[in-house]
Short mmCIF file of C-alpha atoms and ligand atoms in Angstrom, two decimals:
data_model
loop_
_atom_site.label_atom_id
_atom_site.label_comp_id
_atom_site.label_asym_id
_atom_site.label_seq_id
_atom_site.Cartn_x
_atom_site.Cartn_y
_atom_site.Cartn_z
CA MET A 53 106.95 111.76 79.80
CA ILE A 54 104.65 111.71 76.65
CA ASP A 55 101.68 114.14 76.96
CA GLN A 56 98.31 111.95 75.99
CA THR A 57 96.71 114.48 75.89
CA LEU A 58 98.16 115.49 72.21
CA LEU A 59 97.38 111.76 70.77
CA PRO A 60 97.26 109.71 68.93
CA THR A 61 97.58 113.31 66.37
CA GLU A 62 100.54 114.40 67.99
CA PHE A 63 103.79 112.53 69.53
CA ARG A 64 104.95 114.88 72.42
CA GLU A 65 107.29 113.88 75.00
CA ILE A 66 107.52 117.08 77.64
CA ASP A 67 109.08 117.85 80.65
CA CYS A 68 107.97 118.45 84.36
CA TRP A 69 110.51 120.50 86.85
CA THR A 70 108.06 121.48 88.83
CA VAL A 71 105.92 119.51 91.34
CA GLU A 72 103.29 121.76 90.57
CA GLY A 73 103.80 121.01 86.84
CA VAL A 74 103.54 117.31 88.03
CA TRP A 75 100.41 117.67 89.97
CA GLU A 76 98.68 119.33 86.59
CA ALA A 77 100.34 116.97 84.13
CA ILE A 78 98.43 113.73 86.41
CA LYS A 79 95.25 116.16 86.87
CA VAL A 80 94.20 117.44 83.09
CA LEU A 81 96.05 113.29 82.12
CA ARG A 82 99.25 114.21 80.62
CA VAL A 83 100.28 111.37 82.51
CA ARG A 84 97.70 108.52 83.42
CA GLY A 85 96.75 104.59 84.00
CA ALA A 86 97.19 103.87 87.73
CA PRO A 87 100.29 102.20 87.90
CA ALA A 88 101.73 105.47 85.96
CA ILE A 89 100.06 108.16 87.80
CA GLY A 90 102.23 106.26 91.24
CA VAL A 91 104.86 106.18 89.22
CA ALA A 92 104.96 110.32 88.26
CA ALA A 93 104.23 110.52 91.41
CA ALA A 94 106.89 109.48 92.69
CA TYR A 95 109.03 110.53 90.92
CA GLY A 96 107.18 114.14 92.12
CA VAL A 97 108.40 113.59 94.99
CA VAL A 98 111.78 114.11 94.06
CA VAL A 99 111.21 117.62 91.82
CA GLY A 100 109.05 118.68 94.56
CA LEU A 101 112.35 118.05 96.68
CA LYS A 102 115.23 119.81 94.35
CA ASP A 103 115.69 122.50 96.03
CA HIS A 104 115.10 121.56 99.47
CA ARG A 105 119.08 119.76 99.67
CA ASP A 106 120.50 121.83 101.83
CA ASP A 107 117.36 122.22 104.18
CA GLU A 108 117.69 121.11 108.34
CA ARG A 109 115.93 117.55 108.29
CA SER A 110 113.33 118.81 110.11
CA ASP A 111 112.11 121.22 107.28
CA PHE A 112 113.20 118.93 104.60
CA ASN A 113 110.57 116.53 106.05
CA ALA A 114 107.72 119.27 106.41
CA LYS A 115 108.66 119.43 102.79
CA LEU A 116 108.38 116.35 102.06
CA ALA A 117 105.06 116.14 104.08
CA GLU A 118 103.75 118.71 102.05
CA VAL A 119 104.52 118.11 98.24
CA VAL A 120 102.93 114.48 99.69
CA ALA A 121 99.89 115.77 100.32
CA TYR A 122 99.70 117.51 97.41
CA LEU A 123 100.35 115.04 95.16
CA ALA A 124 98.22 113.07 96.81
CA SER A 125 95.07 115.89 95.84
CA SER A 126 95.50 115.32 92.15
CA ARG A 127 93.21 112.20 91.60
CA PRO A 128 91.21 109.97 94.39
CA THR A 129 90.48 107.07 92.24
CA ALA A 130 93.92 104.72 91.70
CA VAL A 131 95.44 104.02 94.68
CA ASN A 132 98.31 103.21 92.52
CA LEU A 133 99.26 107.17 93.18
CA PHE A 134 98.98 106.78 97.62
CA TRP A 135 100.25 103.69 97.44
CA ALA A 136 104.09 105.41 95.64
CA LEU A 137 103.67 108.58 98.16
CA ASP A 138 102.92 106.07 101.61
CA ARG A 139 106.55 104.88 100.30
CA MET A 140 108.28 108.02 99.30
CA SER A 141 107.07 108.92 102.48
CA SER A 142 108.49 105.67 104.45
CA VAL A 143 111.38 105.99 102.74
CA ALA A 144 112.18 109.70 104.20
CA LEU A 145 111.31 107.74 107.62
CA GLU A 146 113.85 104.75 107.79
CA HIS A 147 116.39 107.67 107.13
CA ARG A 148 116.22 109.87 110.52
CA SER A 149 120.17 110.46 110.16
CA LEU A 150 120.86 110.94 106.99
CA SER A 151 121.69 114.87 105.62
CA SER A 152 118.45 116.00 104.13
CA ALA A 153 120.50 115.63 100.57
CA GLU A 154 121.21 112.18 101.07
CA VAL A 155 117.71 111.86 102.32
CA HIS A 156 116.80 113.20 98.60
CA GLU A 157 119.33 110.90 96.97
CA SER A 158 117.23 108.04 98.70
CA LEU A 159 113.75 109.10 97.78
CA PHE A 160 115.80 109.20 94.07
CA ALA A 161 116.48 105.68 94.19
CA GLU A 162 112.98 104.67 95.76
CA ALA A 163 110.99 106.38 92.66
CA LYS A 164 114.17 104.42 90.43
CA LYS A 165 112.55 101.25 92.10
CA ILE A 166 109.13 102.54 92.09
CA ASP A 167 109.27 102.50 88.59
CA ALA A 168 111.64 99.17 87.65
CA GLU A 169 109.38 97.15 89.74
CA ASP A 170 107.34 98.82 87.69
CA ARG A 171 108.06 97.27 84.56
CA GLU A 172 108.44 93.94 85.77
CA MET A 173 104.99 93.05 86.96
CA CYS A 174 103.51 93.99 82.89
CA THR A 175 105.65 91.27 82.12
CA ALA A 176 104.86 89.26 84.67
CA ILE A 177 101.25 89.78 84.55
CA GLY A 178 101.56 89.25 80.25
CA GLN A 179 103.06 85.90 81.10
CA HIS A 180 100.86 84.48 83.63
CA GLY A 181 98.01 85.55 81.63
CA HIS A 182 98.32 85.39 77.59
CA HIS A 183 97.80 81.42 78.87
CA LEU A 184 93.74 82.25 78.78
CA LEU A 185 93.86 83.65 74.68
CA GLU A 186 94.05 81.24 72.11
CA SER A 187 94.92 81.60 68.79
CA GLY A 188 91.64 83.37 67.00
CA MET A 189 89.68 84.92 69.68
CA GLY A 190 88.45 88.72 69.73
CA VAL A 191 89.87 90.25 72.93
CA LEU A 192 87.45 93.49 73.75
CA THR A 193 89.28 96.28 76.23
CA HIS A 194 87.93 99.38 77.45
CA CYS A 195 89.63 101.85 78.65
CA ASN A 196 93.66 102.39 77.83
CA ALA A 197 95.91 99.95 80.48
CA GLY A 198 99.41 99.91 78.07
CA ALA A 199 102.37 100.59 77.97
CA LEU A 200 101.05 104.54 77.76
CA ALA A 201 99.56 103.58 81.24
CA THR A 202 102.49 102.04 82.81
CA ALA A 203 105.98 102.16 83.16
CA GLY A 204 106.14 99.10 81.32
CA ASP A 205 103.96 97.26 79.32
CA GLY A 206 100.62 97.57 80.75
CA THR A 207 98.83 95.62 82.71
CA ALA A 208 95.77 94.73 80.63
CA LEU A 209 97.68 94.90 76.84
CA SER A 210 101.16 92.95 78.64
CA VAL A 211 98.26 89.84 78.40
CA ILE A 212 97.46 90.82 74.85
CA PHE A 213 101.41 91.39 73.65
CA ALA A 214 102.37 88.57 75.44
CA ALA A 215 99.54 86.10 73.61
CA VAL A 216 100.93 87.73 70.30
CA ALA A 217 104.64 87.10 70.92
CA ALA A 218 103.73 83.80 72.19
CA GLY A 219 102.06 83.56 68.49
CA LYS A 220 98.62 84.20 69.12
CA SER A 221 97.14 85.81 66.19
CA LEU A 222 94.36 87.86 68.03
CA ARG A 223 92.09 91.17 66.65
CA VAL A 224 91.11 93.20 69.55
CA TYR A 225 88.35 95.21 69.86
CA ALA A 226 88.96 98.73 71.42
CA ASP A 227 86.25 100.32 73.22
CA GLU A 228 86.40 104.24 72.00
CA THR A 229 85.91 105.35 76.46
CA ARG A 230 83.84 108.26 76.77
CA PRO A 231 83.82 110.83 77.21
CA LEU A 232 87.99 111.03 76.67
CA LEU A 233 88.51 108.46 73.69
CA GLN A 234 91.55 106.09 75.73
CA GLY A 235 90.60 103.46 73.91
CA ALA A 236 90.50 105.11 70.33
CA ARG A 237 92.78 107.65 70.93
CA LEU A 238 95.61 105.55 73.26
CA THR A 239 94.55 101.48 72.74
CA ALA A 240 94.77 101.75 68.99
CA TRP A 241 98.15 103.75 69.20
CA GLU A 242 99.26 101.56 70.57
CA LEU A 243 98.02 98.23 68.94
CA GLN A 244 98.83 100.42 65.67
CA GLN A 245 102.61 100.96 66.73
CA ARG A 246 103.19 96.97 67.65
CA GLU A 247 100.62 96.21 64.21
CA ILE A 248 98.13 94.11 66.01
CA PRO A 249 95.11 94.19 64.10
CA VAL A 250 92.59 96.61 65.94
CA THR A 251 89.39 97.13 65.76
CA VAL A 252 87.89 100.41 67.94
CA ILE A 253 84.43 100.76 68.31
CA CYS A 254 81.80 102.94 70.14
CA ASP A 255 80.49 101.89 73.65
CA ASN A 256 77.39 101.09 73.28
CA MET A 257 78.46 98.98 70.73
CA ALA A 258 79.98 95.91 72.15
CA ALA A 259 76.69 94.54 73.32
CA GLN A 260 76.21 94.02 69.36
CA VAL A 261 79.95 93.03 68.74
CA MET A 262 79.20 90.82 71.73
CA LYS A 263 76.17 89.47 69.61
CA GLU A 264 77.73 89.09 67.29
CA GLY A 265 80.61 86.84 68.59
CA HIS A 266 83.03 88.93 68.01
CA ILE A 267 84.18 88.49 71.74
CA GLN A 268 85.51 85.95 73.14
CA ALA A 269 87.45 86.93 76.17
CA VAL A 270 87.68 90.68 78.01
CA VAL A 271 90.99 92.07 79.15
CA THR A 272 90.25 96.00 81.10
CA GLY A 273 92.96 96.49 83.42
CA ALA A 274 92.04 98.60 86.88
CA ASP A 275 93.05 101.52 89.26
CA ARG A 276 91.92 99.63 92.36
CA ILE A 277 90.88 96.52 93.72
CA ALA A 278 89.06 96.15 97.01
CA ALA A 279 90.37 93.43 99.78
CA ASN A 280 86.84 91.05 98.62
CA GLY A 281 88.17 91.55 94.32
CA ASP A 282 85.67 94.49 93.40
CA ALA A 283 87.47 96.13 91.00
CA ALA A 284 87.21 100.10 89.35
CA ASN A 285 88.07 100.62 87.12
CA LYS A 286 87.58 103.34 84.07
CA ILE A 287 83.87 103.98 83.83
CA GLY A 288 81.52 101.79 81.56
CA THR A 289 83.75 98.82 82.72
CA TYR A 290 80.13 97.42 84.85
CA GLY A 291 78.95 97.51 81.94
CA VAL A 292 81.41 96.13 80.14
CA ALA A 293 81.43 93.25 82.92
CA LEU A 294 77.59 92.66 82.85
CA LEU A 295 77.68 92.59 78.96
CA ALA A 296 79.78 89.64 79.03
CA LYS A 297 77.83 87.82 82.04
CA ALA A 298 74.80 88.08 79.29
CA HIS A 299 76.59 86.61 76.34
CA ASP A 300 78.81 84.12 78.73
CA ILE A 301 82.56 85.68 77.92
CA PRO A 302 84.72 85.75 80.09
CA PHE A 303 85.91 88.80 82.15
CA TYR A 304 89.15 89.00 83.41
CA VAL A 305 90.65 92.30 85.11
CA ALA A 306 94.66 92.82 85.21
CA ALA A 307 96.41 94.48 87.73
CA PRO A 308 99.80 94.83 89.74
CA SER A 309 99.83 94.11 93.00
CA SER A 310 99.68 97.79 93.51
CA THR A 311 96.04 98.16 92.36
CA PHE A 312 94.89 96.22 95.88
CA ASP A 313 93.99 98.06 98.35
CA LEU A 314 93.08 95.59 101.07
CA SER A 315 91.54 98.39 103.43
CA VAL A 316 88.21 98.48 101.52
CA ALA A 317 86.83 95.79 102.18
CA HIS A 318 83.92 96.78 99.57
CA GLY A 319 83.60 98.31 95.77
CA ASP A 320 81.51 100.71 97.58
CA HIS A 321 83.43 102.66 99.70
CA ILE A 322 86.78 103.56 96.47
CA PRO A 323 86.21 106.40 96.18
CA ILE A 324 85.26 107.73 92.77
CA GLU A 325 86.48 110.54 90.85
CA GLN A 326 83.83 113.00 89.54
CA ARG A 327 85.30 115.20 86.61
CA ALA A 328 84.20 118.08 85.07
CA ARG A 329 81.12 118.53 82.81
CA GLU A 330 83.50 120.08 79.93
CA GLU A 331 84.43 116.27 79.57
CA ILE A 332 81.19 115.68 78.33
CA SER A 333 79.05 118.97 76.92
CA ASP A 334 82.48 120.31 75.15
CA GLY A 335 84.70 117.40 73.88
CA PHE A 336 87.51 117.65 71.84
CA GLY A 337 86.03 121.40 70.83
CA THR A 338 82.95 120.94 69.95
CA GLN A 339 80.00 121.67 71.94
CA THR A 340 77.07 119.34 72.41
CA VAL A 341 75.02 119.42 75.30
CA PRO A 342 72.91 122.99 75.21
CA ALA A 343 73.74 125.63 77.42
CA GLY A 344 72.67 124.82 80.89
CA VAL A 345 71.91 121.08 81.31
CA ASP A 346 72.91 119.67 83.79
CA VAL A 347 76.07 116.72 82.97
CA TYR A 348 77.26 113.93 85.67
CA ASN A 349 81.03 113.04 84.94
CA PRO A 350 82.29 109.73 87.37
CA ALA A 351 85.61 109.11 85.13
CA PHE A 352 85.11 104.95 87.63
CA ASP A 353 82.95 102.35 87.86
CA VAL A 354 83.12 99.04 90.34
CA THR A 355 82.66 96.19 88.58
CA PRO A 356 81.20 93.72 91.55
CA ALA A 357 83.66 90.46 91.52
CA SER A 358 81.40 88.63 91.13
CA LEU A 359 81.13 89.52 87.74
CA ILE A 360 85.27 89.00 87.49
CA SER A 361 86.52 85.44 85.91
CA ALA A 362 90.36 85.91 87.16
CA ILE A 363 91.96 88.41 88.05
CA ILE A 364 95.43 88.43 86.45
CA THR A 365 98.63 89.14 88.52
CA GLU A 366 102.63 89.66 88.78
CA GLN A 367 102.06 86.12 90.56
CA GLY A 368 99.56 84.43 88.54
CA LEU A 369 95.97 84.55 88.63
CA ILE A 370 93.01 85.45 91.42
CA SER A 371 90.30 83.17 89.80
CA LYS A 372 87.10 83.58 91.05
CA PRO A 373 88.02 86.31 93.71
CA THR A 374 86.38 86.79 96.62
CA THR A 375 88.26 88.58 100.41
CA GLU A 376 89.10 84.76 101.26
CA ASN A 377 91.74 84.13 98.02
CA VAL A 378 92.82 87.54 96.79
CA ARG A 379 93.81 88.32 99.88
CA GLU A 380 95.78 84.11 100.45
CA HIS A 381 96.92 85.72 96.53
CA LEU A 382 98.92 88.36 97.93
CA LYS A 383 99.87 87.22 101.66
CA ASP A 384 103.31 86.59 100.67
CA CYS A 385 103.77 90.08 97.98
CA ALA A 386 106.77 91.70 98.94
CA VAL A 387 105.71 94.60 96.83
CA HIS A 388 101.67 95.33 98.57
CA GLY A 389 100.73 98.43 100.06
CA SER A 390 98.24 97.49 101.89
CA SER A 391 98.17 100.88 104.50
CA ASP A 392 95.39 103.25 105.06
CA HIS A 393 94.80 104.53 101.53
CA ALA A 394 90.86 105.74 102.08
CA ARG A 395 91.25 110.06 100.87
O1 LIG B 148 91.41 108.38 83.73
P1 LIG B 148 92.46 107.45 83.43
O2 LIG B 148 92.74 107.46 81.70
O3 LIG B 148 93.87 107.71 83.95
O4 LIG B 148 91.52 106.08 83.64
C1 LIG B 148 92.60 105.01 83.16
C2 LIG B 148 92.15 103.55 83.95
O5 LIG B 148 91.15 103.06 84.30
C3 LIG B 148 93.15 101.96 83.36
O6 LIG B 148 92.29 101.40 82.60
C4 LIG B 148 93.38 101.30 84.78
O7 LIG B 148 93.51 103.01 85.42
C5 LIG B 148 94.63 100.58 84.60
S1 LIG B 148 96.58 101.09 84.10
C6 LIG B 148 97.13 99.86 83.76
#
């Protein structure tokens, strides 16, 4: 995987040969973004069981449960993690009569399938979403929901990439996304790689930039979408949605069906990850908060469905999301994980 903590100044790929290495990579955000976390965890299961291929099946099953629980403890908000781990666990349940080595092969095949499906979902999200964008628009995005955050072309950025591929000229505004700067470090880097005009703004500038008329649409990703369409995403997204509403700018969420959690009725029940004070007090090596002062660092917030103009999935658009139209949209969805992901 690409070690995203080093971008934009260093591009380095790392190999994770142990499940502890995969867990650490997810925990410290070497790999991050909801779909990418799910794919990494699926391969993490394969890595975690590679030395157990000769075990008795009962021992292999016990180790699988241990590895799955361990990876599930890495981060709590992105439901794609639990969705992917559920799929991996199901493979072992479905193949009770196979040897451990054979199940391990099936697990590897399932991880590659999750990976391939994510690429396809990203492409489809772009194809459905780009019709919402017109040439000449300024588009604001928050955090990074691009290729780095998925196995494919991203979610929010896939919409932008597809629009540009269709010949539309856009200017993207990337919120820098405090405290870990995924917008400034990662989104701006990705867009620059693809030669798409991008301007980085500090998070607290969005209102002014909207008021000045630079933004005609907002597109973000999501980490978990509740049954009623409430969407958890990187901290600050809710504020951007409120600002978009105040300025009469459409606010779109782009996410694959693997990001929906129908076991959660509404956003208040989505677990919000709390991260270390040092990310704020000592970000990127400089102390900016006096020692001993309290810091609060929730990594995500929830944008209520009422602020979302449409959710863009690989199947199309959910306009003005509600419990009814989310259910209707997902009812024939092959990859949808609706089991109880609550952690
Ligand atoms: O803490 P992060 O960097 O994993 O948070 C990522 C986000 O909030 C993304 O916007 C979200 O996962 C969508 S990625 C396609």
